[in-house]
Each structure stands twice: as C-alpha cells, then as structure tokens.
Coordinates of C-alpha atoms in Angstrom, one line a residue:
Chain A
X1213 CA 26.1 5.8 2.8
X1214 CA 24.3 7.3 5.4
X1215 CA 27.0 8.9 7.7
X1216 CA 26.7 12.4 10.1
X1217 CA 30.0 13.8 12.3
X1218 CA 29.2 15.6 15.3
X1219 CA 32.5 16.9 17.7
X1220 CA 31.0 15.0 20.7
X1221 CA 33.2 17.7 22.5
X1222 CA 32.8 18.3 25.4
X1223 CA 31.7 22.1 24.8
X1224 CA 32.4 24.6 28.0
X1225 CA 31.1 28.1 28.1
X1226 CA 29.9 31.0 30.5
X1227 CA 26.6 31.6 31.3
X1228 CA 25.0 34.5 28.6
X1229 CA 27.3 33.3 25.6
X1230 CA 26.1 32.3 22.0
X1231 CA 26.5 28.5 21.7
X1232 CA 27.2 27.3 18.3
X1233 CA 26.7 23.4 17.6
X1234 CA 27.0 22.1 14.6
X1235 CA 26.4 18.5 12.6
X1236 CA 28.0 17.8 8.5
X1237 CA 26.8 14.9 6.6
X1238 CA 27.7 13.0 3.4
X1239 CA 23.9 11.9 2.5
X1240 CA 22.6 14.7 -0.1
X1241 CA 19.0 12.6 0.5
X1242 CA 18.9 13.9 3.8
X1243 CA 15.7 16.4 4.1
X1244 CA 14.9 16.8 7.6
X1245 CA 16.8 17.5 10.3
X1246 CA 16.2 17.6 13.8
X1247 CA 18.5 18.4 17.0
X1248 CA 17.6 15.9 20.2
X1249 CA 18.5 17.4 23.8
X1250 CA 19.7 14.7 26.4
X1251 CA 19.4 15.3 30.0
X1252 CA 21.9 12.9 32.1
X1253 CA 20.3 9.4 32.3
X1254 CA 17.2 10.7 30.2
X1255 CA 16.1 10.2 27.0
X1256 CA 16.1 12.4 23.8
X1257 CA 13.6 15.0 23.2
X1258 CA 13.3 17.0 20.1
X1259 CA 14.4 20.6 20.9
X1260 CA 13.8 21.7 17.1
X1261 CA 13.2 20.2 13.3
X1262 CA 13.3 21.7 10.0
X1263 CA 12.9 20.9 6.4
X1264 CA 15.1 21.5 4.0
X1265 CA 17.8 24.7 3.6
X1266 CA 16.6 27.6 5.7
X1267 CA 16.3 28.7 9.5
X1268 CA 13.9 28.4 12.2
X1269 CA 13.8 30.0 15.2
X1270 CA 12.2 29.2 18.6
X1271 CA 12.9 31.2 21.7
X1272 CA 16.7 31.3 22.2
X1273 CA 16.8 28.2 20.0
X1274 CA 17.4 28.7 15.8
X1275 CA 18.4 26.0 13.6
X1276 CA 20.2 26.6 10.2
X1277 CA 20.0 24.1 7.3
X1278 CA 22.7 24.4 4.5
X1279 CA 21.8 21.7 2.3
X1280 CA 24.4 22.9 -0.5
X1281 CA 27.6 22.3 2.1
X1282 CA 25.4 19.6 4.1
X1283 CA 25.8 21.8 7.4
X1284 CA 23.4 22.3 9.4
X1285 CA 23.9 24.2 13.4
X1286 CA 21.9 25.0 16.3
X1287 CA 22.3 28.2 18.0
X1288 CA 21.7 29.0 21.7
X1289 CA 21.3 32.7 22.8
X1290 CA 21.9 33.5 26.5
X1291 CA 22.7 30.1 27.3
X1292 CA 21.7 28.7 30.8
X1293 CA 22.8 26.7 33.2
X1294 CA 19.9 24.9 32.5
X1295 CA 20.6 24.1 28.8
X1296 CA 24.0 22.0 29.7
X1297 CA 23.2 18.6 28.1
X1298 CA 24.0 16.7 25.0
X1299 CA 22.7 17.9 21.7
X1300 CA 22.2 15.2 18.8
X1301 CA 21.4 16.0 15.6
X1302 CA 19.5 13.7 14.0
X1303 CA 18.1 13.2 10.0
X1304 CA 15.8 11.5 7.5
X1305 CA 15.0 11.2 4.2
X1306 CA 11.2 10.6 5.3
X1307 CA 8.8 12.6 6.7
X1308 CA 7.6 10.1 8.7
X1309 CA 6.4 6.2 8.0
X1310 CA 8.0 2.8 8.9
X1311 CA 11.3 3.2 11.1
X1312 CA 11.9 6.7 10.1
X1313 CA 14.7 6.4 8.9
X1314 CA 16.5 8.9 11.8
X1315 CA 20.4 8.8 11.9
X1316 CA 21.7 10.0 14.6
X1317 CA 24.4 12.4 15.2
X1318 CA 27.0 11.3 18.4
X1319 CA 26.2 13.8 20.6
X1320 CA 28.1 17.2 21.5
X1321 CA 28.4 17.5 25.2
X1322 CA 27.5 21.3 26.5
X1323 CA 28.5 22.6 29.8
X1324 CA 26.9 26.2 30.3
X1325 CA 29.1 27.6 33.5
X1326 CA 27.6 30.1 35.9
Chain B
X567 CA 1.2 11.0 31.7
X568 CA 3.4 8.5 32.4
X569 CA 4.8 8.2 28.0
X570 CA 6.9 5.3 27.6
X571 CA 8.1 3.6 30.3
X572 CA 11.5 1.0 30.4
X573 CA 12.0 -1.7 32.7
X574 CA 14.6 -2.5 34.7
X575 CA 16.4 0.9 34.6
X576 CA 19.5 -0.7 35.4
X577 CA 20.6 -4.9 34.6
X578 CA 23.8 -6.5 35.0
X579 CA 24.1 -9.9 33.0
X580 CA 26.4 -12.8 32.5
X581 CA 27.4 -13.5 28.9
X582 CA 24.7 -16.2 27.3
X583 CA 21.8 -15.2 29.7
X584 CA 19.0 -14.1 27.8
X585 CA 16.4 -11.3 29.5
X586 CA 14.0 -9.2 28.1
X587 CA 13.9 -5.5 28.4
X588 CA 10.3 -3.9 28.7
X589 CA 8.7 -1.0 27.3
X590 CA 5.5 0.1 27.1
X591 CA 3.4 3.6 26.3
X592 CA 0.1 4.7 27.2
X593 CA -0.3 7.1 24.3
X594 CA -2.0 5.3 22.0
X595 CA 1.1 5.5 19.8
X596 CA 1.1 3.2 16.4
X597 CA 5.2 3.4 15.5
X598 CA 7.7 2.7 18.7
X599 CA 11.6 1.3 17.7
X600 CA 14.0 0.5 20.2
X601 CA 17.6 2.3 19.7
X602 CA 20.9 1.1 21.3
X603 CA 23.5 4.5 22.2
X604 CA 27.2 3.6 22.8
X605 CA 30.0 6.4 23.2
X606 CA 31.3 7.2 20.6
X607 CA 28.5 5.7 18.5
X608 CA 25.2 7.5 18.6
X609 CA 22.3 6.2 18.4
X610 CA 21.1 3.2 16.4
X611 CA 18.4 1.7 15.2
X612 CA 18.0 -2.1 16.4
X613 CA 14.5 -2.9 15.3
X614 CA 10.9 -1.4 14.9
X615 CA 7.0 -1.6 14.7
X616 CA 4.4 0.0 12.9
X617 CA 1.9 -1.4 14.4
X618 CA 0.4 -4.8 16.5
X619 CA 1.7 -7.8 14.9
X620 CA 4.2 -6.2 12.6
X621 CA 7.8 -5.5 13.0
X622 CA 11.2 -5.3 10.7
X623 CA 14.9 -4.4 11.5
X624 CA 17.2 -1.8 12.1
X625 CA 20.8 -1.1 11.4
X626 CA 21.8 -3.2 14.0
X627 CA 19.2 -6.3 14.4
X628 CA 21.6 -9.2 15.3
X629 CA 21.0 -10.6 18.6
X630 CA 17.9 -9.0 19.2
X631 CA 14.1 -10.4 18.8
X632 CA 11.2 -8.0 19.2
X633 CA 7.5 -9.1 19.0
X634 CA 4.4 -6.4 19.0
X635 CA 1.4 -8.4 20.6
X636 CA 0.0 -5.2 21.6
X637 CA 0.2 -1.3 20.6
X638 CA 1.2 -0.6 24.3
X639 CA 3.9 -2.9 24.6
X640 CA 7.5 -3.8 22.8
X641 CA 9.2 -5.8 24.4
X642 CA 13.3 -6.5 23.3
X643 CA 15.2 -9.7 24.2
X644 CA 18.4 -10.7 24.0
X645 CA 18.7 -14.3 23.2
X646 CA 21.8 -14.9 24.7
X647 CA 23.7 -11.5 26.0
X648 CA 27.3 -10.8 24.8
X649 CA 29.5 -8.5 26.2
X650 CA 29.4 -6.4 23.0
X651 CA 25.3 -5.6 23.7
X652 CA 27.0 -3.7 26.6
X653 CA 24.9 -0.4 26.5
X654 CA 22.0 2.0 26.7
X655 CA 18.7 0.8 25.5
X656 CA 15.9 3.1 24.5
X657 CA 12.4 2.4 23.4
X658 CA 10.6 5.3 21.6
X659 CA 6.9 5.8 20.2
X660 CA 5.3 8.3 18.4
X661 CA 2.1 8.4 16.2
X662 CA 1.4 7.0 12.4
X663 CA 0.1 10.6 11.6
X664 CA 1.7 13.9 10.9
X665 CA 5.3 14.1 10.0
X666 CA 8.5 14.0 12.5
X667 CA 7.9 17.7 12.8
X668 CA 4.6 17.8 14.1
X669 CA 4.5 14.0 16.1
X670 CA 8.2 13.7 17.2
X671 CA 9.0 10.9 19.2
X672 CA 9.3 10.3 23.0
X673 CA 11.7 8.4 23.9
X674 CA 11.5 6.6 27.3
X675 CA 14.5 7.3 29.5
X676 CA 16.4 4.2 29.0
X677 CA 17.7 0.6 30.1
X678 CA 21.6 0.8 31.6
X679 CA 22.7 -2.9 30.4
X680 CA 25.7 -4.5 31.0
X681 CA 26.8 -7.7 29.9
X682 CA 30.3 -9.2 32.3

C-alpha cells in the first residue's frame, strides 16, 4: 500500500530560523525520495532528491533519508522570506521509466516571517 | 523557454459538459503525465505517456481520456465533468533518459477547474 503522511501544517516561523519538514511512509519499496517546492498558483519543482538512507546537502537545503524508520526531512538554514511555499515530498520505487511511479506527499505549508 | 504550458488557466463548468484541458512542451520531452491536487489529497496520478501513440493510467483514471498524437502535446478530457473532478490539473514532462535525479520533471503551472 503505497501511503506517505505529511502535517500539511501550516508551518510559521521568523526569518533566520532552522526549518524542519518532515514526510513518514509505510512502503519499505520506497527508494527515492524527492521534496517538490510550490509557489502559489505554480507548479512543483524539485528542490532536492536522494537515493536511499543518507543526506545531501545543497546550499541551505539538506535532505535526510532514514529508510530503517521510513522518515525522511528537509532542512532549511536561514530561512527566507522567499522560501514560504508548500513543500511535497514525493517517492518511487523507480528510477525513472513509465509513470514513475511518484507518490506524493500533501504538502506542508511554510510561512517564513520577516 | 516557454516548458510546458496549460490551457485555460482558469474553467468553470456545468456538470456533464465535457472540455479538454491542453498541455503542451517544447522540450522535446518523451514521458509527460497529467496529475490532479485536491486539499487534503496530494497529488495524483490520473494518466500518462511514454511516448507518441502510447498511453496507460494512473491511480485515478476514471473519467478521464488522454490521447498522445504528438510528443509536444497531451491533451486531457473530461467526458462529461462531475462536480467531484473539481480541482487543480497539472500536466508535467520530463525526458526518457537519466533517472528522476538527474531529468526531474517540470510541471506546468496548472489548470484551476471547477465543475457547479
């Protein structure tokens, strides 16, 4: 049963904080995982993937796989104004191929206030 | 670049009109689905192609038809809308090669539908 929870929130914090977001899942299949950021009235755009357990970092962005407590979050360092937004997580058994196979977190809402 | 592009941004419909929803994408892009997000819901998958002339389902295929007469275009249509197909359509492409990571998709920036 492919399944992910996701606190849609929303999430409100000052400017400069450490944002913590954070996806669980029941699918031990799951292999790559991905957080989306949405814009108001935009589409999704990948912000960061990984594979497997481990972290990656990107800037301000780092995302942590826990594959042994299916857990996996997405940090934000001296969040912005600029990085309120929704954050999906999203997942797959594939790499790529066919439909993907993506499911989709709901969405936390993140309000950065200056 | 204009990526994928949806038409109309905004539709309202009556229940048992039919209309179809365009998208198209100038990136040369062999995979493109079309996703449905309701709150509360996420997204989800509706249906899909891999390529010109083929196309399969998603989680959530009934009372949809897609056809794929073209790698630029893929076009969605309700047969005949119900209220419940209230919602935000996207259309997204991305590239046969290279894995999520390095070809992610781009999603287009939506179709606001409602259905009275």
């Amino acid at each position: 049963q492919k399944e992910v929870e996701q606190d849609p929130g929303p999430l409100s914090v000052p400017e400069g904080a450490i944002v913590s977001l954070n996806c669980t899942y029941s699918n031990s299949a799951f292999q790559y995982f991905m957080w989306y950021r949405q814009y108001s009235r935009k589409g999704p755009e990948l912000l960061m993937y990984t594979y497997s357990s481990g972290n990656k970092e990107d800037g301000r962005f780092t995302a942590q796989v826990d594959k042994s407590s299916k857990y996996i979050s997405l940090f934000i360092r001296d969040s912005q104004p600029s990085d309120s937004a929704t954050y999906l997580c999203a997942m797959s058994e594939y790499s790529g191929g066919g439909a993907d196979g993506l499911t989709f977190g709901k969405g936390t809402h993140l309000i950065i206030q200056p | 670049n204009a990526g994928v592009t949806q038409t109309p941004k905004f539709q309202v419909l009556k229940t048992g009109q039919s209309m179809t929803l365009q998208c198209a994408q100038d990136m040369n892009h062999e995979y493109m689905s079309w996703y449905r997000q309701d709150p509360g819901m996420g997204l989800r998958l509706i249906h899909y192609s891999v390529g010109a002339g083929i196309t399969d389902q998603g989680e959530v295929p009934n009372g949809y038809n897609v056809s794929r007469s073209t790698t630029e275009d893929f076009p969605l249509r309700l047969l005949s809308a119900a209220p419940s197909q209230t919602s935000v359509y996207f259309c997204a492409s991305r590239p046969r090669q290279g894995g999520l990571g390095n070809q992610p998709q781009h999603f287009g920036d939506g179709t606001r539908l409602s259905i009275l």
